[in-house]
PDB file of C-alpha atoms in Angstrom:
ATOM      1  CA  UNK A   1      41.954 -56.591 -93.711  1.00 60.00           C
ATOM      2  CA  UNK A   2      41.850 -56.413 -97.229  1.00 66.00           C
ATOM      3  CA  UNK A   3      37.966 -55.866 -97.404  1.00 66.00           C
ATOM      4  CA  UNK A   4      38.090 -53.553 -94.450  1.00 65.00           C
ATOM      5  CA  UNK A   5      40.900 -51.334 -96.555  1.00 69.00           C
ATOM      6  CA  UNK A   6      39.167 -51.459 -99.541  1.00 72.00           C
ATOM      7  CA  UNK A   7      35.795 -50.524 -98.002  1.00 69.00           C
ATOM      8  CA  UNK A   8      37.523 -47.916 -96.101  1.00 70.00           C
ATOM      9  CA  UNK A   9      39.214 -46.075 -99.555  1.00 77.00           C
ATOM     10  CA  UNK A  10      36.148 -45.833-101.140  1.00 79.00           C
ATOM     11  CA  UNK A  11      34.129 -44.799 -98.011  1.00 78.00           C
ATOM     12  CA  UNK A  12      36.593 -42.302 -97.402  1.00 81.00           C
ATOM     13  CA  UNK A  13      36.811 -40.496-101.284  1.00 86.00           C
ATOM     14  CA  UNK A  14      32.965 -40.313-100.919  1.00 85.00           C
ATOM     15  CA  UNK A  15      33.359 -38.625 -97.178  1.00 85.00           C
ATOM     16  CA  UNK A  16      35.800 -36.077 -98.767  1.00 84.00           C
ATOM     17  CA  UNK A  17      34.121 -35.528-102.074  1.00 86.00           C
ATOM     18  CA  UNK A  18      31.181 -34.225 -99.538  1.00 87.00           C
ATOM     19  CA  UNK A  19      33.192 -31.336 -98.362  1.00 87.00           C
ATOM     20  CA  UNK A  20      34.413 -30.566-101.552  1.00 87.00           C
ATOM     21  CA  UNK A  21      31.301 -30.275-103.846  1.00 88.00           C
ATOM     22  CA  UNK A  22      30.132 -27.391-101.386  1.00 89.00           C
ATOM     23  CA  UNK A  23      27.795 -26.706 -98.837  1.00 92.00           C
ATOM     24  CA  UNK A  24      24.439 -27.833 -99.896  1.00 93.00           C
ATOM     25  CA  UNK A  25      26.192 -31.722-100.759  1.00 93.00           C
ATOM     26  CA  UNK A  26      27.815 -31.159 -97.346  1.00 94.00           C
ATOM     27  CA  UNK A  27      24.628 -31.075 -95.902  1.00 94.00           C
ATOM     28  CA  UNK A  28      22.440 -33.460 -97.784  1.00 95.00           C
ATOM     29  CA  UNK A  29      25.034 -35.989 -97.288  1.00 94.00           C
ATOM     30  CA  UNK A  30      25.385 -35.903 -93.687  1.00 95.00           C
ATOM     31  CA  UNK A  31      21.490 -35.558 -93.296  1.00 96.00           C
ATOM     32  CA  UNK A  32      21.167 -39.026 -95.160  1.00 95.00           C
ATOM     33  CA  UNK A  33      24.207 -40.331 -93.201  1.00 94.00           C
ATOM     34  CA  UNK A  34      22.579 -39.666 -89.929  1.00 96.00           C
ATOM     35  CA  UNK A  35      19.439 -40.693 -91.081  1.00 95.00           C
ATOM     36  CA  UNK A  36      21.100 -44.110 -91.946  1.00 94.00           C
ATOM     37  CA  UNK A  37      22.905 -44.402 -88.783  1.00 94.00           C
ATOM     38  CA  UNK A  38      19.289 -43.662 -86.850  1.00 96.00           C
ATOM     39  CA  UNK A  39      17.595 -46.040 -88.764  1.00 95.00           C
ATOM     40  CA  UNK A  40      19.930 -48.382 -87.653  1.00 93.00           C
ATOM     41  CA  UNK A  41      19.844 -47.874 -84.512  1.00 94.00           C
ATOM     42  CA  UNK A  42      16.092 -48.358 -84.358  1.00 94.00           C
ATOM     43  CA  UNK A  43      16.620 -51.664 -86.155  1.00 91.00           C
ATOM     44  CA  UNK A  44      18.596 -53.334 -83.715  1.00 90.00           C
ATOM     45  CA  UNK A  45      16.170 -51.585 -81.010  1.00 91.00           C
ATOM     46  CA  UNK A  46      12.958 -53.738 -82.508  1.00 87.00           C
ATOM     47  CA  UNK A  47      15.169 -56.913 -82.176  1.00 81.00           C
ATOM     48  CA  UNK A  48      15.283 -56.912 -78.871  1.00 73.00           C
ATOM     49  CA  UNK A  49      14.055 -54.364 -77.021  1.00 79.00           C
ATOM     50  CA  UNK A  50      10.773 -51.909 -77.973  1.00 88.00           C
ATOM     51  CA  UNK A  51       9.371 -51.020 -81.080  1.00 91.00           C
ATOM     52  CA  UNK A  52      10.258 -47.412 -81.653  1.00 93.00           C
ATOM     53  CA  UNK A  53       7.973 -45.157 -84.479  1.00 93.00           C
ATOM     54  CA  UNK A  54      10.672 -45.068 -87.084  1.00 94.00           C
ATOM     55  CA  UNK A  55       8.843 -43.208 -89.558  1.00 94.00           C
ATOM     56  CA  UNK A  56       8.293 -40.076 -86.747  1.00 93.00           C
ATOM     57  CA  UNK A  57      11.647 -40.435 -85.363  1.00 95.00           C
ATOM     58  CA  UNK A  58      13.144 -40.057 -88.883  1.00 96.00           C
ATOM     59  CA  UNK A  59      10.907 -37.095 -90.069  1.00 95.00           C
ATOM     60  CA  UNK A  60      11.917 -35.862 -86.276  1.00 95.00           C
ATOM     61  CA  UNK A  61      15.578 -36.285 -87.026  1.00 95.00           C
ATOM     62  CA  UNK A  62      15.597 -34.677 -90.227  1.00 95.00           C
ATOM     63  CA  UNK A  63      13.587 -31.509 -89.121  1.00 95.00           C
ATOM     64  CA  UNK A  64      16.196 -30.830 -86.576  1.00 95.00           C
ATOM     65  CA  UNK A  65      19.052 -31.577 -88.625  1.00 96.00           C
ATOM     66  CA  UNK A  66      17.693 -29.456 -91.588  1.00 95.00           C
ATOM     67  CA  UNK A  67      16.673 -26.485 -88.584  1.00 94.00           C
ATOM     68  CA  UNK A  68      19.952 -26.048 -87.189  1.00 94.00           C
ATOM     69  CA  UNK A  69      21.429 -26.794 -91.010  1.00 93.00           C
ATOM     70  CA  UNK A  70      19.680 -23.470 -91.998  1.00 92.00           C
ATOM     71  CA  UNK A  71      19.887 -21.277 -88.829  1.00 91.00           C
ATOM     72  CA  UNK A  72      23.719 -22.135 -88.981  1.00 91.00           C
ATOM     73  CA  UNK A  73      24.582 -21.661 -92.280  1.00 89.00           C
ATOM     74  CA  UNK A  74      22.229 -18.163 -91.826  1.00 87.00           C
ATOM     75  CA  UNK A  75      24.507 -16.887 -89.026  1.00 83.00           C
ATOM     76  CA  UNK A  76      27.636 -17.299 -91.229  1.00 81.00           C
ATOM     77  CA  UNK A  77      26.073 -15.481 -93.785  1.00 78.00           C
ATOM     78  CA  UNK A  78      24.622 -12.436 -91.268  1.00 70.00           C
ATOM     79  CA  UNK A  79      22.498 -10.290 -92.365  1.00 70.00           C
ATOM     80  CA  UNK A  80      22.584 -11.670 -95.680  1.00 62.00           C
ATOM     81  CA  UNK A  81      20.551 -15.096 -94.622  1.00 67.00           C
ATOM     82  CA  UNK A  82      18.063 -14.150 -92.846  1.00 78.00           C
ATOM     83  CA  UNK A  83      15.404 -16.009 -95.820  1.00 82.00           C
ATOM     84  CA  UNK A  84      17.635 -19.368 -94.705  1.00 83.00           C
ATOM     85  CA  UNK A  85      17.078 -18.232 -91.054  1.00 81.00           C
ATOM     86  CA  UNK A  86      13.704 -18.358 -91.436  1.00 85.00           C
ATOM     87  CA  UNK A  87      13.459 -21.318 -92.568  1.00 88.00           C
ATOM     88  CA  UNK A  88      15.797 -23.245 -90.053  1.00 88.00           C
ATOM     89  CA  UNK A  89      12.785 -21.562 -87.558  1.00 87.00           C
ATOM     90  CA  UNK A  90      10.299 -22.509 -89.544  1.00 90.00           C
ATOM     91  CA  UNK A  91      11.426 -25.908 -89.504  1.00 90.00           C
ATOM     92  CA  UNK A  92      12.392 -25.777 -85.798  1.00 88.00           C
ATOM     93  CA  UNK A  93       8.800 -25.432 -85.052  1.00 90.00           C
ATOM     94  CA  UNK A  94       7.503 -27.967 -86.566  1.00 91.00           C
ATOM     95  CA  UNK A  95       9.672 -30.566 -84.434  1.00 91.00           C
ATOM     96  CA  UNK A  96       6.808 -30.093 -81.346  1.00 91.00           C
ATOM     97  CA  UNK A  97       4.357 -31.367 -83.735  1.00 91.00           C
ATOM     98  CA  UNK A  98       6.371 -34.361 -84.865  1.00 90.00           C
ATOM     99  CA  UNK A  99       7.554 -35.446 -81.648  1.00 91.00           C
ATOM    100  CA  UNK A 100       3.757 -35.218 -80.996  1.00 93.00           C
ATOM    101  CA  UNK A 101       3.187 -38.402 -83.796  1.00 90.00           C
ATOM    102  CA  UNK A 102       5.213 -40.434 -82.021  1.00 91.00           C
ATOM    103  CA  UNK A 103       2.583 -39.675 -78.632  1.00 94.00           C
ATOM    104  CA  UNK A 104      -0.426 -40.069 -80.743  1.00 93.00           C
ATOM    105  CA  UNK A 105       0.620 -43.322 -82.616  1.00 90.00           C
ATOM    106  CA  UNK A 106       1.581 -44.763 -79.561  1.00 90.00           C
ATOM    107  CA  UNK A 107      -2.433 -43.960 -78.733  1.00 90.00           C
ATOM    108  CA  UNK A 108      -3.522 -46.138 -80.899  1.00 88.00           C
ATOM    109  CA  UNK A 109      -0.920 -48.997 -80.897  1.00 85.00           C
ATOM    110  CA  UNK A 110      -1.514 -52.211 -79.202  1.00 83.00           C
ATOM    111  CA  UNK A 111       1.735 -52.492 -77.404  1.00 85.00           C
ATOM    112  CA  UNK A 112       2.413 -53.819 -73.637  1.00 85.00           C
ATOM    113  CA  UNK A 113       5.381 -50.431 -72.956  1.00 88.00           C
ATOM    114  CA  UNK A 114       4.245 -47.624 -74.766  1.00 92.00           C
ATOM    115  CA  UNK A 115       5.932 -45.425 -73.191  1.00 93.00           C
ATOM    116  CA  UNK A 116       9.309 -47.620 -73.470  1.00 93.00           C
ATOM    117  CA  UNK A 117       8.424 -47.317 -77.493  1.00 94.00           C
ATOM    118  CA  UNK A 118       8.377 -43.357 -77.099  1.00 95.00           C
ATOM    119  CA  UNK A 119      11.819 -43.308 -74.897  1.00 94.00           C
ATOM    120  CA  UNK A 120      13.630 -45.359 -77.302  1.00 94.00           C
ATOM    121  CA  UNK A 121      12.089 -42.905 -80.505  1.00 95.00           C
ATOM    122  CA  UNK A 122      13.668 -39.953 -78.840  1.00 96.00           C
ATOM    123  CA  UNK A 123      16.673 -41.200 -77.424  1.00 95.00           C
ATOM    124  CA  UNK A 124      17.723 -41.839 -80.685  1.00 95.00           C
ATOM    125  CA  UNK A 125      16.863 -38.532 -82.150  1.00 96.00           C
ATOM    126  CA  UNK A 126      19.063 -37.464 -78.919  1.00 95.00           C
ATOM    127  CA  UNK A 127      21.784 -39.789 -79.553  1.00 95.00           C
ATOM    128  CA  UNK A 128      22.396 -39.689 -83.364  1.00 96.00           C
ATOM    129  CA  UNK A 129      20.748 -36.571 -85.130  1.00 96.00           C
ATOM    130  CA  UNK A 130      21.966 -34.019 -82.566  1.00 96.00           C
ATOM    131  CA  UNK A 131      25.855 -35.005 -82.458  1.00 96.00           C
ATOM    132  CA  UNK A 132      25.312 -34.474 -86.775  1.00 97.00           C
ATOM    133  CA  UNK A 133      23.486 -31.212 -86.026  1.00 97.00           C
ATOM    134  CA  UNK A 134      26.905 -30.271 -84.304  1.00 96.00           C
ATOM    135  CA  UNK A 135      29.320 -32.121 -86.901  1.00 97.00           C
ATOM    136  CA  UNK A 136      27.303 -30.206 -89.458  1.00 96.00           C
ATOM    137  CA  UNK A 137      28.049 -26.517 -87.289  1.00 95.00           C
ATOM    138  CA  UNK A 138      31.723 -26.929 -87.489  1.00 95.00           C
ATOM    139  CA  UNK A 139      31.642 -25.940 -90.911  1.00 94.00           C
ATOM    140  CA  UNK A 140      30.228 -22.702 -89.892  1.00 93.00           C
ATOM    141  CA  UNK A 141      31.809 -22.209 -86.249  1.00 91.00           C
ATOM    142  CA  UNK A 142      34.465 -19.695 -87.397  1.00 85.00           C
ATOM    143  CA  UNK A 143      32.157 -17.817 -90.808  1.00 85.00           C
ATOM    144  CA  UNK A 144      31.136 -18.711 -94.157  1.00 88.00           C
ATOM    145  CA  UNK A 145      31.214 -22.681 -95.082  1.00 91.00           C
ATOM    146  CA  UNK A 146      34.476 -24.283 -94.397  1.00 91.00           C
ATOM    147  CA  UNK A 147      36.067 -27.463 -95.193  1.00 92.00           C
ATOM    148  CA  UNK A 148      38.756 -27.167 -93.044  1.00 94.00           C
ATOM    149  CA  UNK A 149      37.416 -27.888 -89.435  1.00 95.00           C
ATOM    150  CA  UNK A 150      34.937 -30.686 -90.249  1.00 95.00           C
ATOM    151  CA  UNK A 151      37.663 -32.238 -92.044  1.00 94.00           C
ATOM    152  CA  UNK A 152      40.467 -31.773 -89.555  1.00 95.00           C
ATOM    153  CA  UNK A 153      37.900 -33.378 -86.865  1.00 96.00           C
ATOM    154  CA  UNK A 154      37.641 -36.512 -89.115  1.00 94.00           C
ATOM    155  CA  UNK A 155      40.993 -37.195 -89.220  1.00 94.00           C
ATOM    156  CA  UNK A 156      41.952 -36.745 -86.147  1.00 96.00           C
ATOM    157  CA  UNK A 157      39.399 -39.012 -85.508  1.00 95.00           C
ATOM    158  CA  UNK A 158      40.526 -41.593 -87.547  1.00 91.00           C
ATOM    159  CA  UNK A 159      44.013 -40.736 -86.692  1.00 94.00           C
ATOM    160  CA  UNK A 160      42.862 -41.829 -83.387  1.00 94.00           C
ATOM    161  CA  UNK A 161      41.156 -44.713 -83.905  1.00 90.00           C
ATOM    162  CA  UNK A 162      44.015 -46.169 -86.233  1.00 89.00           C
ATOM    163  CA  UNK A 163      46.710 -45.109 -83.575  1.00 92.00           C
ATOM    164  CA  UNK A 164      45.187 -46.564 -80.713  1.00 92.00           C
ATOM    165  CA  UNK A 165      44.755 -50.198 -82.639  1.00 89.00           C
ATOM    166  CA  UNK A 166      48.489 -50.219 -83.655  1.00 91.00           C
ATOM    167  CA  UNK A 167      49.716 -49.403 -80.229  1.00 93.00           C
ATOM    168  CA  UNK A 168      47.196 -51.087 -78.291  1.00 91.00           C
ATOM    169  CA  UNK A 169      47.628 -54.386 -80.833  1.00 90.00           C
ATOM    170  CA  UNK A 170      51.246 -53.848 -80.340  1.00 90.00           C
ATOM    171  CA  UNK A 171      52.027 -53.331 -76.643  1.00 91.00           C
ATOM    172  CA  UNK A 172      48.425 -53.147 -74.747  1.00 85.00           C
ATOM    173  CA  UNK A 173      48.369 -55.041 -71.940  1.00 86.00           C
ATOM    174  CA  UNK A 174      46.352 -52.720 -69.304  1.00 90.00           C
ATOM    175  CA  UNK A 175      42.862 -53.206 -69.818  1.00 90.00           C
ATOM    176  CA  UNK A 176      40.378 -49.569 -70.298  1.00 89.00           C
ATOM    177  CA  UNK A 177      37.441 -50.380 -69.567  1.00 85.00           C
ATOM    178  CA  UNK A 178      36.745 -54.624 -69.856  1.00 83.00           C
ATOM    179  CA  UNK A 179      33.178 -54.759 -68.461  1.00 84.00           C
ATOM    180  CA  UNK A 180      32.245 -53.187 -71.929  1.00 83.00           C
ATOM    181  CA  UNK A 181      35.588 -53.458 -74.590  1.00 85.00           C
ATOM    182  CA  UNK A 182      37.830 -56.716 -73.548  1.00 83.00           C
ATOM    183  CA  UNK A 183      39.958 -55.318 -76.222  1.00 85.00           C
ATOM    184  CA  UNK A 184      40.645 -51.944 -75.878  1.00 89.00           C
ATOM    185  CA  UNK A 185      43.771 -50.720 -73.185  1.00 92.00           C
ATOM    186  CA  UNK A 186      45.318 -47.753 -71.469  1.00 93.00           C
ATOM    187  CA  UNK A 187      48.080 -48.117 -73.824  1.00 94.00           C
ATOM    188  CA  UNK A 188      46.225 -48.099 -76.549  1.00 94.00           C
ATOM    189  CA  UNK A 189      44.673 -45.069 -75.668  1.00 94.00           C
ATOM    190  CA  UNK A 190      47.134 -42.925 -74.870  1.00 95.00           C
ATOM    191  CA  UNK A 191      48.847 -44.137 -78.102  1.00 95.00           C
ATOM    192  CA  UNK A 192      45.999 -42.650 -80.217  1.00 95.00           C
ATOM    193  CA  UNK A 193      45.839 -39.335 -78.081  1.00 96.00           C
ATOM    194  CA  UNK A 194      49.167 -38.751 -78.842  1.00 96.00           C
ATOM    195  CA  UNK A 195      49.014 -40.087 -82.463  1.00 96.00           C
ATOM    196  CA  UNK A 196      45.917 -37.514 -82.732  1.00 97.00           C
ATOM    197  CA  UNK A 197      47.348 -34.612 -81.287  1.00 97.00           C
ATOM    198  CA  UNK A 198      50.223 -35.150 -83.596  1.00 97.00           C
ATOM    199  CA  UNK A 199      47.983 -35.102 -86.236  1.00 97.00           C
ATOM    200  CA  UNK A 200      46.214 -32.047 -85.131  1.00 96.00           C
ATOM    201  CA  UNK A 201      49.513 -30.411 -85.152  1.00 97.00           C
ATOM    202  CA  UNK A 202      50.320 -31.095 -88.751  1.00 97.00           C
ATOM    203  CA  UNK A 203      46.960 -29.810 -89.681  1.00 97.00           C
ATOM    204  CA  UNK A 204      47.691 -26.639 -88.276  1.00 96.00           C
ATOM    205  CA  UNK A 205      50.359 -26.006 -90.828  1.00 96.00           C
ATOM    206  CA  UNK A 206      47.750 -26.050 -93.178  1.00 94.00           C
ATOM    207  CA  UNK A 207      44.271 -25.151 -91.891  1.00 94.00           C
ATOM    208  CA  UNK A 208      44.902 -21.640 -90.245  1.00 90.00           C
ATOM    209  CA  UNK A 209      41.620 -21.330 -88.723  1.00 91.00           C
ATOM    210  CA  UNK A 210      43.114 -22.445 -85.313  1.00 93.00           C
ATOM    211  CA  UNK A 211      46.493 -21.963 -83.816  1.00 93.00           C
ATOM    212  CA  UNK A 212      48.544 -25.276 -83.470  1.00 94.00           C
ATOM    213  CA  UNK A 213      47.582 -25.446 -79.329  1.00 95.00           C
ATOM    214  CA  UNK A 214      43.550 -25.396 -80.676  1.00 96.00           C
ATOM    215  CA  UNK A 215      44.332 -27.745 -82.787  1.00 97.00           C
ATOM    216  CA  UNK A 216      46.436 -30.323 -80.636  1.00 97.00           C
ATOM    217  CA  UNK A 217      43.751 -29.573 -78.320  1.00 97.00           C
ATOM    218  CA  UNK A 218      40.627 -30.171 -80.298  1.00 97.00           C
ATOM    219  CA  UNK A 219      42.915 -33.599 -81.039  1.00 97.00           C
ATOM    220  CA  UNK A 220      42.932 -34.237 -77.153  1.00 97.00           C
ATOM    221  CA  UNK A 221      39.378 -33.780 -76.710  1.00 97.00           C
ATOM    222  CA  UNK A 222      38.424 -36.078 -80.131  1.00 97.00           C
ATOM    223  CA  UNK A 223      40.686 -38.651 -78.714  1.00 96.00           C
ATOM    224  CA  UNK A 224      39.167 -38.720 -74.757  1.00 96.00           C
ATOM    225  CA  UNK A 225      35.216 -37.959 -76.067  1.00 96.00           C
ATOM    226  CA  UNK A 226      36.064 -39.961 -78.871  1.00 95.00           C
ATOM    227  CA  UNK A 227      36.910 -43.238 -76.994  1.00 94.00           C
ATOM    228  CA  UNK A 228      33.999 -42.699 -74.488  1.00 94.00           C
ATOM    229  CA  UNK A 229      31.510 -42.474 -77.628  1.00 93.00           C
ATOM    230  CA  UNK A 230      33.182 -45.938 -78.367  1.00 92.00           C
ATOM    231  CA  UNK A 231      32.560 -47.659 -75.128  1.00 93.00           C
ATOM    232  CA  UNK A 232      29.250 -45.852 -74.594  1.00 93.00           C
ATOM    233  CA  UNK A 233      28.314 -48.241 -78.194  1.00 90.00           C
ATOM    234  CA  UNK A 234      29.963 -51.141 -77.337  1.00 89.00           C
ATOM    235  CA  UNK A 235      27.781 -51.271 -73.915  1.00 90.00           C
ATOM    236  CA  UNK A 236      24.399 -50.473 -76.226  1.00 89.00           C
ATOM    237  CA  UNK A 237      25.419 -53.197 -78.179  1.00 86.00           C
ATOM    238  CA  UNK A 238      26.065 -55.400 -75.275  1.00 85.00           C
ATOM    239  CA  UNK A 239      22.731 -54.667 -73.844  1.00 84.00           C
ATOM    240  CA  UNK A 240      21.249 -55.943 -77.044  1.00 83.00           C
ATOM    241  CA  UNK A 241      23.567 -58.888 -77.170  1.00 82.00           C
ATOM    242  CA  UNK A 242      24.966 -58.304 -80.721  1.00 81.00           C
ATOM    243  CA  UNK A 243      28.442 -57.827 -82.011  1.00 74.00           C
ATOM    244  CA  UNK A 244      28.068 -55.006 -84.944  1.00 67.00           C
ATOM    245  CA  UNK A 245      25.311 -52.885 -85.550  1.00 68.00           C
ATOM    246  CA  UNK A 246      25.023 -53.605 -88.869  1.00 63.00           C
ATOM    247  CA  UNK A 247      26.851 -54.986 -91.939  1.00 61.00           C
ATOM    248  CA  UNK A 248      26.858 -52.345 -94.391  1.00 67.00           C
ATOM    249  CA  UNK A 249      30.245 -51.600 -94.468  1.00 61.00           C
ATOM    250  CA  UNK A 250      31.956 -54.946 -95.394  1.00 56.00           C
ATOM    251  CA  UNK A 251      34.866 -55.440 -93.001  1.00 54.00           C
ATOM    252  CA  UNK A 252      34.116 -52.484 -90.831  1.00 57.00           C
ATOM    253  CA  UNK A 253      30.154 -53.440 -89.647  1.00 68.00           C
ATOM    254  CA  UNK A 254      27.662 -50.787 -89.393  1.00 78.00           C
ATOM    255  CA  UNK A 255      27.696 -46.997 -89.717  1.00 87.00           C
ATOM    256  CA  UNK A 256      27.131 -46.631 -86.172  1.00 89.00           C
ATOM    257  CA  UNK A 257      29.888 -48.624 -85.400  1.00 86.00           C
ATOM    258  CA  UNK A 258      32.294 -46.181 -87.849  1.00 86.00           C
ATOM    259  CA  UNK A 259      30.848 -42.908 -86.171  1.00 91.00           C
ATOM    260  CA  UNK A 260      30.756 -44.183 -82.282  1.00 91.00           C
ATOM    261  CA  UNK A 261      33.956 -41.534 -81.714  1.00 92.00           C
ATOM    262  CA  UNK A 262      31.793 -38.743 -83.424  1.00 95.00           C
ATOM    263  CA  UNK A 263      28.837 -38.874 -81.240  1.00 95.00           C
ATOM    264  CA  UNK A 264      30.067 -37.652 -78.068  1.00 95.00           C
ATOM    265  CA  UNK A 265      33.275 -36.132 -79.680  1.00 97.00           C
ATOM    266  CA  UNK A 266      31.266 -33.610 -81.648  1.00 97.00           C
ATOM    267  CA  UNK A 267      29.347 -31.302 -79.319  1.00 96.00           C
ATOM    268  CA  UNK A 268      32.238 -31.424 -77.009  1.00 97.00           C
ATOM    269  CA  UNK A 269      34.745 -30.097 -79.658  1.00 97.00           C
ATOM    270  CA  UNK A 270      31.463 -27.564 -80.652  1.00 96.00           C
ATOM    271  CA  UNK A 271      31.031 -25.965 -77.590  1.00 95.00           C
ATOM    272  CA  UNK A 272      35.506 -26.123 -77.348  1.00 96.00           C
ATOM    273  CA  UNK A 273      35.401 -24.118 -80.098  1.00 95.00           C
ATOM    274  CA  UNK A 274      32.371 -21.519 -79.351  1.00 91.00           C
ATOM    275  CA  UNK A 275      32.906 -20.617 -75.974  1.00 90.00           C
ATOM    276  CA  UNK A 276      36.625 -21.074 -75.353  1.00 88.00           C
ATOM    277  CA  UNK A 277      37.851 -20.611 -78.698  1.00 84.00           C
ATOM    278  CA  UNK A 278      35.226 -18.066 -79.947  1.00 73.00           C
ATOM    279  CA  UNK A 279      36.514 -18.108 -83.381  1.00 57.00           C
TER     280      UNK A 279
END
């Protein structure tokens, strides 16, 4: 526990000092974040399953995370961006011709599932680049660059995840889903939807982008989308038979493992916030 606090503190300050230092930090750092947490994820792929391309799935992953980077920050700035519009498009076309690499390589590789090799490539550009893409967005969802909802989303997140482990440790006994978390119970659960809306409700005080019902709301949907992006990890990491997905992060695993919640959480809250929101 004391590693795992420790490794959390300083984690965290580095997290925060991202927001703070402005947008283009803010989006460097979670373009090399994701990048990290794909790379990962094809590592523990070529243990036991394929051999993804991981030097065209990361160029892949960083064209669309820099495309949407630009086009977003460009609408918050309308008409003012359009130079930083272009360039998210410009950028946005070359992803064909990347995702083409991974085709063409697989040409000329002597492998017995190509085509498993190309799935694998994409599905993580699908599964960890995208949910950044729209992690990245909330800064912009309501205007010019923001600190408020991005940050807000994190802890609520971790709000979750920390509420659901005290009142799941403490009086869990129904189990949520066993086949894929032993651990993890209806209890639990509900603990950290509460403890999360709770927290979303304090932040309102403070951040007045949203009312304090957005708010306890975008809490609801962190904690439910949150928790399925946890067991949807736990049963890729059963499927591989390992235990974390990585050990960066002493006493808390891999960065996938810290940003499960996140990768079904954020596009839900996204489009939450777009289209029934509209701020």
């Amino acid at each position: 526990m004391k590693t795992r606090a420790i490794t959390g503190f300083f984690f965290t300050i580095v997290m925060i000092g991202s927001f703070l230092l402005g947008h283009n930090v803010f989006g460097a750092f979670y373009l090399l974040l994701s990048g990290f947490c794909l790379y990962e994820f094809y590592t523990l792929i070529k243990k036991d399953t394929a051999s993804p391309n991981i030097p065209a799935g990361l160029l892949t992953g960083a064209l669309i995370y820099a495309a949407f980077a630009f086009i977003t920050y460009a609408a918050s700035l309308a008409p003012a961006g359009e130079s930083s519009k272009h360039i998210g498009y410009t950028l946005l076309f070359l992803v064909p011709l990347a995702v083409i690499v991974v085709f063409i390589f697989e040409l000329f590789k002597i492998s017995v599932a190509p085509f498993a090799n190309i799935g694998y490539t994409l599905l993580g550009i699908v599964f960890v680049i995208v949910p950044f893409t729209f992690f990245h967005a909330l800064a912009y969802v309501s205007g010019p660059y923001t600190v408020h909802i991005p940050l807000g989303f994190l802890l609520m997140l971790w709000a979750n995840d920390t509420g659901a482990y005290l009142v799941g440790m403490s009086i869990g006994r129904t189990k949520l889903f066993e086949r894929h978390s032993p651990k993890k119970t209806w209890e639990g659960f509900i603990g950290g939807v509460v403890i999360s809306a709770g927290v979303g409700y304090i932040i309102s005080l403070y951040f007045p982008e949203l009312n304090w019902k957005h708010w306890m709301s975008v809490g609801i949907l962190i904690s439910c989308f949150g928790t399925l992006g946890y067991l949807v990890e736990s049963m890729f990491k059963r499927s591989i038979n390992i235990k974390d997905s990585g050990s960066i992060l002493p006493g808390h695993g891999g960065l996938l493992d810290r940003f499960d919640g996140l990768l079904i959480a954020a596009p839900i809250v996204y489009t939450y916030l777009y289209f029934v929101v509209n701020v």
